Coordinates of C-alpha atoms in Angstrom, one line a residue:
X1 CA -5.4 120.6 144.2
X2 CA -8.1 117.8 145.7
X3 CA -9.3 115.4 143.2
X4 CA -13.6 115.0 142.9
X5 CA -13.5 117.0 146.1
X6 CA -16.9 118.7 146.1
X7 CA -17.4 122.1 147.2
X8 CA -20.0 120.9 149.7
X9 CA -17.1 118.8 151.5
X10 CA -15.5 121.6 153.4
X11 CA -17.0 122.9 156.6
X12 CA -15.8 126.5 155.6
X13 CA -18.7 126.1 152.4
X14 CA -21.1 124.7 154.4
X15 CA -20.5 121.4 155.7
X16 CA -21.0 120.6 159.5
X17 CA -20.6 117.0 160.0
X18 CA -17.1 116.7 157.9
X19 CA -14.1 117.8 160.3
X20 CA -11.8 120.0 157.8
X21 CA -10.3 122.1 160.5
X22 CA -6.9 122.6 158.5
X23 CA -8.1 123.9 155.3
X24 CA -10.7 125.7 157.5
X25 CA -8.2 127.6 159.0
X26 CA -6.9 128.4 155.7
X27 CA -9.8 130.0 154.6
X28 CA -10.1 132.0 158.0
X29 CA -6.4 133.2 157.1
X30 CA -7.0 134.5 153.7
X31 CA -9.9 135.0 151.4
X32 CA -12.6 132.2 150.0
X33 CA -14.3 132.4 146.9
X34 CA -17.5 131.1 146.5
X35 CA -18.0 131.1 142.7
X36 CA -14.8 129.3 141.4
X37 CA -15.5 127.6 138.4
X38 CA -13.3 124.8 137.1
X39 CA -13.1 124.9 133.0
X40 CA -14.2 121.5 132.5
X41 CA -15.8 118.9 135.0
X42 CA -13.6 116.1 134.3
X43 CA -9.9 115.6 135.7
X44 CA -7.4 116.1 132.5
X45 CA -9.5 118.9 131.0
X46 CA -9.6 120.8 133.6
X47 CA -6.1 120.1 134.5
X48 CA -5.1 121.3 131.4
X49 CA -6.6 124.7 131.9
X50 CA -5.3 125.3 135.1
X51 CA -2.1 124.7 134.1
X52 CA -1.9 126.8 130.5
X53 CA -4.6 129.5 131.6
X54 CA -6.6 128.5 128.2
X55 CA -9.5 125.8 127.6
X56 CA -7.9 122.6 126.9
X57 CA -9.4 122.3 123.6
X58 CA -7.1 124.9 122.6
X59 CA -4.2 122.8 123.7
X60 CA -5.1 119.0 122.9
X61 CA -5.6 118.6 126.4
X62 CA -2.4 117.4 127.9
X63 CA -2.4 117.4 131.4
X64 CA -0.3 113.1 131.9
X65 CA 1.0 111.0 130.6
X66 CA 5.3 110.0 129.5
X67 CA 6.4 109.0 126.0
X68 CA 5.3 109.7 122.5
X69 CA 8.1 107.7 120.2
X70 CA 10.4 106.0 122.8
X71 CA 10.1 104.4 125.9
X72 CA 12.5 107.1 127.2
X73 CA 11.4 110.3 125.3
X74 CA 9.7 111.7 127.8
X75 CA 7.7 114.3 125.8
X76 CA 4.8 114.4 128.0
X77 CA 6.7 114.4 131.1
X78 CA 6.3 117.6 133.4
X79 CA 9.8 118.5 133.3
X80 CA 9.5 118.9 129.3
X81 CA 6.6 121.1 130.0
X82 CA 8.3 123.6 132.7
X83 CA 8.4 121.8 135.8
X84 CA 12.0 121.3 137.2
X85 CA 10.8 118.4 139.8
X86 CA 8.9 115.9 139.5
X87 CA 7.6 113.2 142.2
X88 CA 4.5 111.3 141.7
X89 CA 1.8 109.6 139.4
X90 CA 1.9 110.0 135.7
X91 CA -1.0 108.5 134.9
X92 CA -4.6 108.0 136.1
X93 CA -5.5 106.8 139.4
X94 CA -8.2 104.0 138.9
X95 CA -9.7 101.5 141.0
X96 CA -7.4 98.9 139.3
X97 CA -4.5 100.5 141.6
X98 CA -6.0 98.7 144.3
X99 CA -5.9 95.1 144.4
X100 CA -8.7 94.7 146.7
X101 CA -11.2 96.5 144.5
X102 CA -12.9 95.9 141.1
X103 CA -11.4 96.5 138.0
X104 CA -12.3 99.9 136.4
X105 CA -10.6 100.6 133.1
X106 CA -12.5 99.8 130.4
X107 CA -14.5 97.2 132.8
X108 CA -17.0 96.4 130.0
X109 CA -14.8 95.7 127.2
X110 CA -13.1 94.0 129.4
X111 CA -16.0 91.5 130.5
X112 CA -17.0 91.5 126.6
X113 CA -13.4 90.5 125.5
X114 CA -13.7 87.4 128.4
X115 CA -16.7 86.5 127.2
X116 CA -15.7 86.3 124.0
X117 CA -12.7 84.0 124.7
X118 CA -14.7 81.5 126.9
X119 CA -17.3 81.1 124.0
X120 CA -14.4 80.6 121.5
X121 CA -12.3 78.2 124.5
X122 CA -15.7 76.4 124.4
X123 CA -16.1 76.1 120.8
X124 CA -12.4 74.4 120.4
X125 CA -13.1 72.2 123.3
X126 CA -16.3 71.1 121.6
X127 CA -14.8 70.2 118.3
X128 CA -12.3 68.4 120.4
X129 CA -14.8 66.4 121.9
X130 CA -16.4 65.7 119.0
X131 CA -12.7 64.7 117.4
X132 CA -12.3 62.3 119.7
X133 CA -16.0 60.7 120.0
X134 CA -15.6 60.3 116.6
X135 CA -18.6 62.7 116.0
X136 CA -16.7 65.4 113.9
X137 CA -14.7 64.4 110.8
X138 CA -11.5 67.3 111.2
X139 CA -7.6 67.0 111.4
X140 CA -6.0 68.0 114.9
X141 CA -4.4 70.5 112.9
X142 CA -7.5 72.0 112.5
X143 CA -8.2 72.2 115.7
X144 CA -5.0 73.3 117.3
X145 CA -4.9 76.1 115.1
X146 CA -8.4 77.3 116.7
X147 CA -6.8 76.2 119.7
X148 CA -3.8 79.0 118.7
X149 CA -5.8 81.5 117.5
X150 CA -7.9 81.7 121.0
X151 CA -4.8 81.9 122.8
X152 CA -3.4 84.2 121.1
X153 CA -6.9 86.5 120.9
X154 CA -6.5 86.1 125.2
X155 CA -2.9 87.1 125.6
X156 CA -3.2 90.1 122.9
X157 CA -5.9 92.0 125.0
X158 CA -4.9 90.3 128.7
X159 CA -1.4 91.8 128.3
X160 CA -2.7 95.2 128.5
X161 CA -6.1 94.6 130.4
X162 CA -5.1 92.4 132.9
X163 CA -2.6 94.3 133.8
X164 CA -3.3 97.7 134.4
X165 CA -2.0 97.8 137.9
X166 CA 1.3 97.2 136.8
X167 CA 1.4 99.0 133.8
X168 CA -0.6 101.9 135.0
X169 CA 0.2 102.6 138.9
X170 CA 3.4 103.8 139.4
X171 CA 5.4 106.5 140.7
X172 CA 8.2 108.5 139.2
X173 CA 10.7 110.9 140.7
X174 CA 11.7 112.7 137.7
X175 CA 12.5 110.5 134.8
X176 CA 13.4 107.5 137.5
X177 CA 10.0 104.7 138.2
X178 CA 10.5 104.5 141.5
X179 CA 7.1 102.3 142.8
X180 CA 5.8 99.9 139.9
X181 CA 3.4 98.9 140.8
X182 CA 2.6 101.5 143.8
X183 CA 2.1 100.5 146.8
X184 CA -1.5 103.2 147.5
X185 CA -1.4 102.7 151.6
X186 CA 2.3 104.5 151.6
X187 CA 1.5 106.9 148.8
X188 CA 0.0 109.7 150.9
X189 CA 3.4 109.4 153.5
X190 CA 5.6 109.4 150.0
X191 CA 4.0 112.5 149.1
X192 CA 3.7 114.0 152.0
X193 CA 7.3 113.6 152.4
X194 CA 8.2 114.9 149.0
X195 CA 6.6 118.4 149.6
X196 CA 7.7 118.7 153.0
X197 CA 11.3 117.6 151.5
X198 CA 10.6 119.9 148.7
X199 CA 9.5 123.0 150.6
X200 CA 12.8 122.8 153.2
X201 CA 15.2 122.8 150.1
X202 CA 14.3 125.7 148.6
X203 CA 13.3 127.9 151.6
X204 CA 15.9 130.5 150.8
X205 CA 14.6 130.9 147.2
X206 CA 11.8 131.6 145.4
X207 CA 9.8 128.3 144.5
X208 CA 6.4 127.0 143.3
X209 CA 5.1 123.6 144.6
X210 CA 2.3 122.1 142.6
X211 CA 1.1 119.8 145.1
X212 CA -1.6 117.4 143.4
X213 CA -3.3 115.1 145.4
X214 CA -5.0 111.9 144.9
X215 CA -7.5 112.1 147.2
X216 CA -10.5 112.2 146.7
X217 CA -10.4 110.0 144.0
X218 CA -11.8 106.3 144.1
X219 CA -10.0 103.9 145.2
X220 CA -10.1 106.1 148.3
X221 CA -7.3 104.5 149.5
X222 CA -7.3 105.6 153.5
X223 CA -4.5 105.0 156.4
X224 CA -5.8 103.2 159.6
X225 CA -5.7 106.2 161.4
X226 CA -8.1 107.6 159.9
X227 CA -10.5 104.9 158.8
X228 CA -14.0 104.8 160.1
X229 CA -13.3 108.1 161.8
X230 CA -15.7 110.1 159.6
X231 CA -19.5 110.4 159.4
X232 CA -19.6 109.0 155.7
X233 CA -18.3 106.5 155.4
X234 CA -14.9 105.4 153.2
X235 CA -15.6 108.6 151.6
X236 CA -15.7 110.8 154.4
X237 CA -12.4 108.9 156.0
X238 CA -10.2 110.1 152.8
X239 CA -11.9 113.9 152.8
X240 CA -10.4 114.0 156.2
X241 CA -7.0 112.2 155.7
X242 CA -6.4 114.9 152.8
X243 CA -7.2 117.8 155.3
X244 CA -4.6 116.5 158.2
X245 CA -2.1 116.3 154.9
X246 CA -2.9 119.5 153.7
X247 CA -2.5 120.9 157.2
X248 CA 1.4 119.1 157.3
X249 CA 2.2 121.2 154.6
X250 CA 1.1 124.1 155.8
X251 CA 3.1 123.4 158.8
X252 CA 5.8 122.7 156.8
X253 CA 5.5 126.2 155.5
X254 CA 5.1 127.4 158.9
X255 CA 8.1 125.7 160.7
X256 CA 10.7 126.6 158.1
X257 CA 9.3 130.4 158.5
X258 CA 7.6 130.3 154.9
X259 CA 3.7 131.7 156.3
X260 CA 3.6 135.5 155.5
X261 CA 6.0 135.2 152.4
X262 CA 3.8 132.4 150.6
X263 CA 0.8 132.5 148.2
X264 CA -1.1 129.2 149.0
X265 CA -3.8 128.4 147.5
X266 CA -6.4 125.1 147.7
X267 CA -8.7 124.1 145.3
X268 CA -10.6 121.1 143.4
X269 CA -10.5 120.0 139.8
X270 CA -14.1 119.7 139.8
X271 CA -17.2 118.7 141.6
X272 CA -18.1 115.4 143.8
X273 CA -18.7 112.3 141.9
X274 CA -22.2 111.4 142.2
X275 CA -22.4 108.1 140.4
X276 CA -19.5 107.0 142.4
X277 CA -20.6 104.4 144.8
X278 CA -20.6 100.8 145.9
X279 CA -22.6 98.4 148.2
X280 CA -21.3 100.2 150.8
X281 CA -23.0 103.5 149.6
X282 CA -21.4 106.9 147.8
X283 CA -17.8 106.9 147.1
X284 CA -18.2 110.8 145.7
X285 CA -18.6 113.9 147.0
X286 CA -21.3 116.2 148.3
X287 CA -21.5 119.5 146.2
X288 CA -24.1 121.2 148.2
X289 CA -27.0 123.1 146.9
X290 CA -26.0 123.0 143.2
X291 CA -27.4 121.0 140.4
X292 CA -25.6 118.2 139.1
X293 CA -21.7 116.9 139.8
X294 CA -18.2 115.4 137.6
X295 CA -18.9 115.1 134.3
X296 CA -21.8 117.6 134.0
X297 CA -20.6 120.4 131.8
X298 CA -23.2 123.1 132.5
X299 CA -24.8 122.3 135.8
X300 CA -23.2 124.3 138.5
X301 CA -22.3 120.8 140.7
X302 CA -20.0 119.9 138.3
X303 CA -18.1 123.1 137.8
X304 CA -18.5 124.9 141.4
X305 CA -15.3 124.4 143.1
X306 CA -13.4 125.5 146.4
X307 CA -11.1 128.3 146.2
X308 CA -9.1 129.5 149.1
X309 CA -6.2 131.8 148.7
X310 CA -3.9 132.8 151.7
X311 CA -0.9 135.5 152.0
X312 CA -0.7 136.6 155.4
X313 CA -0.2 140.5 155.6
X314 CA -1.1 140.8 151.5
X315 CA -4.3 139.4 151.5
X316 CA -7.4 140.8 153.8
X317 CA -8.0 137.7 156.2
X318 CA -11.2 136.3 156.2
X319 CA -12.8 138.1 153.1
X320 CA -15.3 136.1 150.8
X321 CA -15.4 137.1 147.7
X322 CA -18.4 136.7 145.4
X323 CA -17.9 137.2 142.0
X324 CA -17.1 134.4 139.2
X325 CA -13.9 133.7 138.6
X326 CA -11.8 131.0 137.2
X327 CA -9.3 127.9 137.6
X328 CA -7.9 129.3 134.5
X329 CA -6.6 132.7 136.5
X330 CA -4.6 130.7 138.5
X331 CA -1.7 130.8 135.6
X332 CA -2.2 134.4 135.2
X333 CA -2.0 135.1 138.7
X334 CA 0.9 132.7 139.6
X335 CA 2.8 134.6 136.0
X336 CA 1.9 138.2 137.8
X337 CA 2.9 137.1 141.3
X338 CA 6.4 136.4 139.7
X339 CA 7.0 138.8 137.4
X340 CA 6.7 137.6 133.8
X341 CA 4.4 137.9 131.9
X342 CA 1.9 135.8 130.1
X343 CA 3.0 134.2 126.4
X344 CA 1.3 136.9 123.9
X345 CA 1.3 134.5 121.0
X346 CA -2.1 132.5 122.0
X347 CA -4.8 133.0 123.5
X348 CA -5.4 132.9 127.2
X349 CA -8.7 132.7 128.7
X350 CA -7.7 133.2 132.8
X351 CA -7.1 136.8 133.9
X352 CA -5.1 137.4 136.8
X353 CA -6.5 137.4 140.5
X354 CA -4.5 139.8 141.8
X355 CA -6.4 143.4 141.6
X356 CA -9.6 141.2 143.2
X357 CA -7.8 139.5 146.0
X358 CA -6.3 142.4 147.0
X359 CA -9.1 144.6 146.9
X360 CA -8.0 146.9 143.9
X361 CA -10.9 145.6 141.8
X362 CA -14.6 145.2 142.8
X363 CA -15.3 142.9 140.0
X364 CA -14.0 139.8 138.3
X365 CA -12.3 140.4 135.3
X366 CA -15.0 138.0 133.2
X367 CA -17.6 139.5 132.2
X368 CA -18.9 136.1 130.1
X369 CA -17.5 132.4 131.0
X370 CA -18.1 129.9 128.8
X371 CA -18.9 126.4 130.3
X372 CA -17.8 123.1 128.0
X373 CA -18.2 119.4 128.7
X374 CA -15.2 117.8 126.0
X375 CA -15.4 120.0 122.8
X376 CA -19.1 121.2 123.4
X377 CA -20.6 124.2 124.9
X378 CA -23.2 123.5 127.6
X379 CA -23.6 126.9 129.1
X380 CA -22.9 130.1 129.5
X381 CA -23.1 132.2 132.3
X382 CA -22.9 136.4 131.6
X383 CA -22.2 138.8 135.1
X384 CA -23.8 141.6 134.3
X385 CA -21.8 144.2 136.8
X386 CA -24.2 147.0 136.7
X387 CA -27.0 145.4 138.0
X388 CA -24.7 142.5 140.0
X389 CA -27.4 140.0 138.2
X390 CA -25.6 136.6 137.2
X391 CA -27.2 134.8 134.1
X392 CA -26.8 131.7 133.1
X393 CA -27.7 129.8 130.0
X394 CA -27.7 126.2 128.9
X395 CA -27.7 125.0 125.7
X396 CA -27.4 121.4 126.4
X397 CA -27.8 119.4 129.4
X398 CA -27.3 115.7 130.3
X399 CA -30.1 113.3 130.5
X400 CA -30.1 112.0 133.7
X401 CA -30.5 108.2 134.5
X402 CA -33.1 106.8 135.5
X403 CA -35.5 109.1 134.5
X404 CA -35.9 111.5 137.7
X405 CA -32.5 111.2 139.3
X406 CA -30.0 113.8 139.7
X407 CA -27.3 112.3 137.6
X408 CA -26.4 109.8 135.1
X409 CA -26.1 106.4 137.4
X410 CA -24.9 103.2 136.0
X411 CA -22.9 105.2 133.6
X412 CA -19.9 106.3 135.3
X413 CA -20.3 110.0 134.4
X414 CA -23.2 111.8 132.0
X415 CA -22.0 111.8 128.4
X416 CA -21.1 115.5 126.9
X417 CA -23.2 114.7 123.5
X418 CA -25.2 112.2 121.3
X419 CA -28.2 110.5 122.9
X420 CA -27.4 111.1 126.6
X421 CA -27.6 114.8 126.7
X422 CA -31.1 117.5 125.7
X423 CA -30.6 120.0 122.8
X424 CA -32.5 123.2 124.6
X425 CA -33.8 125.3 121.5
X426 CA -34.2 128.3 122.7
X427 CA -32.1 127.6 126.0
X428 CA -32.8 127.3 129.5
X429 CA -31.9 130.7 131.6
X430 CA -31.3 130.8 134.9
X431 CA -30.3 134.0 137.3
X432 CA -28.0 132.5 139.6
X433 CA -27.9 135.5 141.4
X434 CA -31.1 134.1 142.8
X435 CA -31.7 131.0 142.2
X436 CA -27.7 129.3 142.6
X437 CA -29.5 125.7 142.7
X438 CA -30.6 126.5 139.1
X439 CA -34.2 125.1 140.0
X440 CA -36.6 127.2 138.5
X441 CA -35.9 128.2 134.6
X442 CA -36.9 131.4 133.4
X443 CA -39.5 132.1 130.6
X444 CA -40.6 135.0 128.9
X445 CA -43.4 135.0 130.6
X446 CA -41.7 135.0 133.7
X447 CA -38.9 137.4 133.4
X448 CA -39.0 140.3 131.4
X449 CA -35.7 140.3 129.7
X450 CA -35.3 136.7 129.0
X451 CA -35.1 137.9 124.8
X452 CA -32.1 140.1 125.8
X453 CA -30.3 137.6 128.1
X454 CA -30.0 134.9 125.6
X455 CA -29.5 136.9 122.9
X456 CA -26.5 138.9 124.7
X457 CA -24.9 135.6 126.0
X458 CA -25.7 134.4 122.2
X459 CA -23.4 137.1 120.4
X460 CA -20.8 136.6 123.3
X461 CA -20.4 132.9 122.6
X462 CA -20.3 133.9 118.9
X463 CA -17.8 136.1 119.4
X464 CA -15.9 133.3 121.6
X465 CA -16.1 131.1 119.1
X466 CA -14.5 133.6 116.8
X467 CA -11.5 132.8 118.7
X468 CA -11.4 129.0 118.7
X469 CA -8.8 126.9 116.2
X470 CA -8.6 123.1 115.5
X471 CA -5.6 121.0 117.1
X472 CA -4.7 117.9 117.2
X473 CA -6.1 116.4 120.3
X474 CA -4.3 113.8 122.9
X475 CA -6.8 111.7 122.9
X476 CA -7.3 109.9 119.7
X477 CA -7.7 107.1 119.3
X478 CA -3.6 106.4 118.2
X479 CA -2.5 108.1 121.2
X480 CA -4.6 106.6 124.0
X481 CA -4.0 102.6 122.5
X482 CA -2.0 101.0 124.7
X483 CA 2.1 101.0 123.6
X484 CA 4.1 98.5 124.8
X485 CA 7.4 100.1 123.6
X486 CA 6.4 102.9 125.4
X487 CA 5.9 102.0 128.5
X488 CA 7.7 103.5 131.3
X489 CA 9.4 100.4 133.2
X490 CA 11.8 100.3 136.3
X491 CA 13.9 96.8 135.6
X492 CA 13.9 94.8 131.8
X493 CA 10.2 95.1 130.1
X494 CA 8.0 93.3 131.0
X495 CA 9.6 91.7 133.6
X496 CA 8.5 95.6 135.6
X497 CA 8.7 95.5 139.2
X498 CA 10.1 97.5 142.0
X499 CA 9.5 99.2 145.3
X500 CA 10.2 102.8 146.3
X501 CA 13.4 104.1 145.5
X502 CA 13.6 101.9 142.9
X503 CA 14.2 98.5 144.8
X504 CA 13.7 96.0 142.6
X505 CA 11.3 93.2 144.0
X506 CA 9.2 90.2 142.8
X507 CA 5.9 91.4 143.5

C-alpha cells in the first residue's frame, strides 16, 4: 500500500512520462481495476477500513499509534490487533521527520505559541528595564516570577512541539524502538530488507505480509540514486524509488519460488495530494481525469485509487475490470483466500473479491457505496447493473480555495464540514458512467430520471444509516494530547536516542 499515490501516477492508468515499469508489469500479470475506491480520503481512516473491512467510524478509527495507560502497554500496537510481526513506523510520517524541511505538525499553533512567548519575554524584559532605570516602582520578585512563568509557558508546549522528530519518528521491530529518531535516507533499505527477510522465513508456510510504504508521502524522502531522475521533480523521484522497491519484493517472491502461489496485490490509501507543494512546485500526486484529491470526501480524485491484483495461473492475466469495488473487500477477500470466515458479530461493509477476480461474477457485489469525509456523508454512488449506468450523488462538497481552483490551497487539505464545504439541497448527480470527471451535473431538465436517482440513492443511504452506532472515537481530544508517560522510548525518558538495532547514540 503507497501512501498519497494518485491513481494518475502509474503508467498502467495512464501516465506516460512517469517510469513505473515494476508495478506495470504487475498489472500486465494479473488483473487492474479501474474503479477502486478507498473508504475515506485521508490516511488513518482509510487504513482503518482496509484493515477491519468496515468504515472506520464504526471502529473509532484505529489504524497507529502504541500505548493507552503505560508506556509499555502496547494496546494499539499491531501485534495486539493480529499481526504476529511487526517492523516499522507507528506513528505519522510528517515533514518534521526530516531535519532539512519545515516543521509540519501543528505548524500554526506552533508559530502562535512562539509568538506568544516573545511578546511575554519582551514584556518581562521591559519591566526590567524599567526596574532598573528607575522608571517602574516593582520588587525583583515581581519580576522574576513573570520571568518564571514565561519559562515555564516555553518549556510546557516546546517539550512536545519542538520535538516532534524525536518523539514522533521512530521505528519499532515489535515492541523493541529500534531508530529514535529515524534516520528517513536508510528507511526505505530497512524496509526493504525486512520484507525480503520476512518473505524468505516463511517460504514453506502460509504467510501474509502487509507491506506499508511511506512513500509517497511528504517529506519525500529520496536515495541519490534516484534523485533528479524523474520528470517531476522531488515528487516524481520518490513515485519511482517506490516502484524499483516494489519490484525487489516481487523478486523476492520470485527468487525464493513464491510467484504462482502468491496473492499480491498494490494499492493506494487515497488520491494525490494536491495542496502539497513547495517553492519548488507540487509535492502530491497526479490523479488524472477526476475531480478533486486527499481530503476530498465525494470527489472521485480523492477516493479513486489503484488496484492491481496478481496470482499467476488463478487469475486471468491482463483483465481490467470495471465495476466499483472497494478497499474494504480487501479483508473479505484476504479471510476467503484463507479459509475463515469473516467475524458475524458486526457489521462489515467489504465483500469479498474473489467470484469477480476470477471471473465467476460479472458484477461487484455493491450495488450502493457510500462515500464519507470524517463522520459525514459526501456522496453516494448507486451501480445500477441492469442498465450498467453508475450514479453518483453529492450531498456536500468542499469549497475550494481561492475561489476557482481545484482544491482547497493554503489549507493543507479541504475541511469535511462547517464553513469550508457546500450543503447541495437537492444534490448534485452525476453519471459517471459518462461523465468519470464529474464535470457536468445533471438536472431535471437535463436527465429524465434525475427524481428517481436521488430519491433511490436517498432510501439506500437511509437504510445505511439504519446500520450505523456511536463509538468512542481515537481521536478525542484526551487521546491525541501529547503523553509523556506514554511515550515509547529506546534508552531512560527523555534522555531517547538510538540508532538501528537499538544502538544507543547521542544524536
Amino acid at each position: 500500500m503507497a501512501d498519497d499515490l494518485g491513481i494518475g501516477d502509474l503508467g498502467c492508468y495512464g501516465n506516460s512520462t512517469l517510469r513505473t515499469p515494476n508495478i506495470d508489469r504487475l498489472a500486465e500479470e494479473g488483473v487492474r481495476l479501474t474503479q477502486h475506491l478507498a473508504a475515506a480520503p485521508l490516511c488513518t481512516p482509510s487504513r482503518s477500513s482496509f484493515l477491519t473491512g468496515r468504515h472506520s467510524f464504526r471502529s473509532g478509527k484505529w489504524h497507529q499509534g502504541v500505548n493507552c495507560e503505560s508506556r509499555t502497554d502496547h494496546c494499539h500496537h499491531p501485534l495486539n490487533h493480529g499481526f504476529d510481526y511487526f517492523y516499522g513506523m507507528p506513528f505519522t510520517l510528517v515533514n518534521d521527520c526530516d531535519p532539512d524541511r519545515p516543521p509540519e505538525v501543528d505548524a500554526t499553533t506552533r508559530a502562535k505559541l512562539w509568538l506568544s512567548t516573545q511578546m511575554a519575554a519582551l514584556a518581562v524584559l521591559t519591566i526590567a528595564v524599567g526596574k532598573v532605570c528607575g522608571l517602574i516602582s516593582v520588587s525583583w520578585k515581581v519580576v522574576l516570577g513573570a520571568a518564571s512563568l514565561v519559562f515555564l509557558f516555553f518549556v510546557s508546549w516546546y517539550a512536545s512541539f519542538g520535538f516532534v522528530r524525536r518523539w514522533n519518528c521512530i521505528l519499532m521491530r515489535n515492541h523493541d524502538v529500534t531508530e529514535q529518531p529515524m534516520d528517513l535516507e536508510r528507511t526505505t533499505s530497512h524496509m526493504l530488507r525486512e520484507a525480503v527477510s520476512y518473505i524468505e522465513r516463511n517460504k514453506h508456510q502460509p504467510f501474509l505480509l502487509f507491506l506499508s510504504l511511506l512513500h509517497v508521502h511528504i517529506p519525500l524522502v529520496t536515495t541519490k540514486q534516484f534523485l533528479g531522475k524523474s520528470q517531476h521533480g522531488l515528487y516524481g523521484d520518490n513515485v519511482e524509488e517506490m516502484d524499483w522497491l516494489v519490484g525487489e519484493v516481487l523478486n523476492a517472491i520470485e527468487e525464493n519460488g513464491l510467484k504462482n502461489t502468491t496473492f499480491t496485490y498494490f494499492t493506494s490509501d487515497h488520491g494525490g495530494h494536491l495542496e502539497a507543494r513547495d517553492e519548488r512546485g507540487q509535492l502530491g500526486g497526479w490523479n488524472g481525469i477526476f475531480r478533486g484529491g486527499k481530503g476530498m470526501g465525494g470527489w472521485e480524485g480523492g477516493i479513486r485509487v489503484p488496484g492491481i491484483f496478481r496470482w499467476p495461473g488463478v487469475l486471468p492475466a491482463g483483465r481490467v475490470i470495471h465495476e466499483p469495488t472497494s478497499l474494504m473487500d480487501v479483508f473479505p477477500t484476504v479471510v476467503q483466500l484463507g479459509g475463515g470466515e469473516v467475524p458475524q458479530d458486526r457489521v462489515i461493509d467489504g465483500r469479498s473479491l474473489v467470484p469477480l477476480l476470477r471471473g465467476a461474477a460479472e458484477h461487484s457485489a455493491h450495488e450502493f457505496l457510500f462515500h464519507y469525509c470524517g463522520k459525514y456523508l459526501h456522496a453516494a454512488r448507486w451501480h445500477e447493473k441492469d442498465s450498467g449506468r453508475l450514479w453518483k450523488v453529492h450531498y456536500m462538497t468542499p469549497r475550494f480555495h481561492p475561489k476557482g481552483a481545484g482544491a482547497c490551497y493554503g489549507r493543507g487539505v479541504c475541511p469535511c464540514s462547517g464553513d469550508g464545504v457546500t450543503q447541495h439541497s437537492p444534490p448534485l448527480l452525476f453519471e459517471l458512467s459518462r461523465d468519470p470527471s464529474e464535470a457536468r451535473p445533471l438536472s431535471p431538465g437535463s436527465e429524465p430520471l434525475y427524481h428517481m436517482v436521488v430519491a433511490q440513492v436517498g432510501e439506500a443511504v437511509e437504510q445505511h444509516r439504519k446500520t450505523l452506532s456511536p463509538v468512542p472515537t481515537q481521536f478525542s481530544l484526551s487521546n491525541i494530547i501529547w503523553k509523556p508517560w506514554l511515550q515509547p522510548c529506546c534508552g531512560t525518558f527523555p534522555f531517547c536516542a538510538c540508532g538501528q538495532d537499538g544502538d544507543h547514540s547521542e544524536t
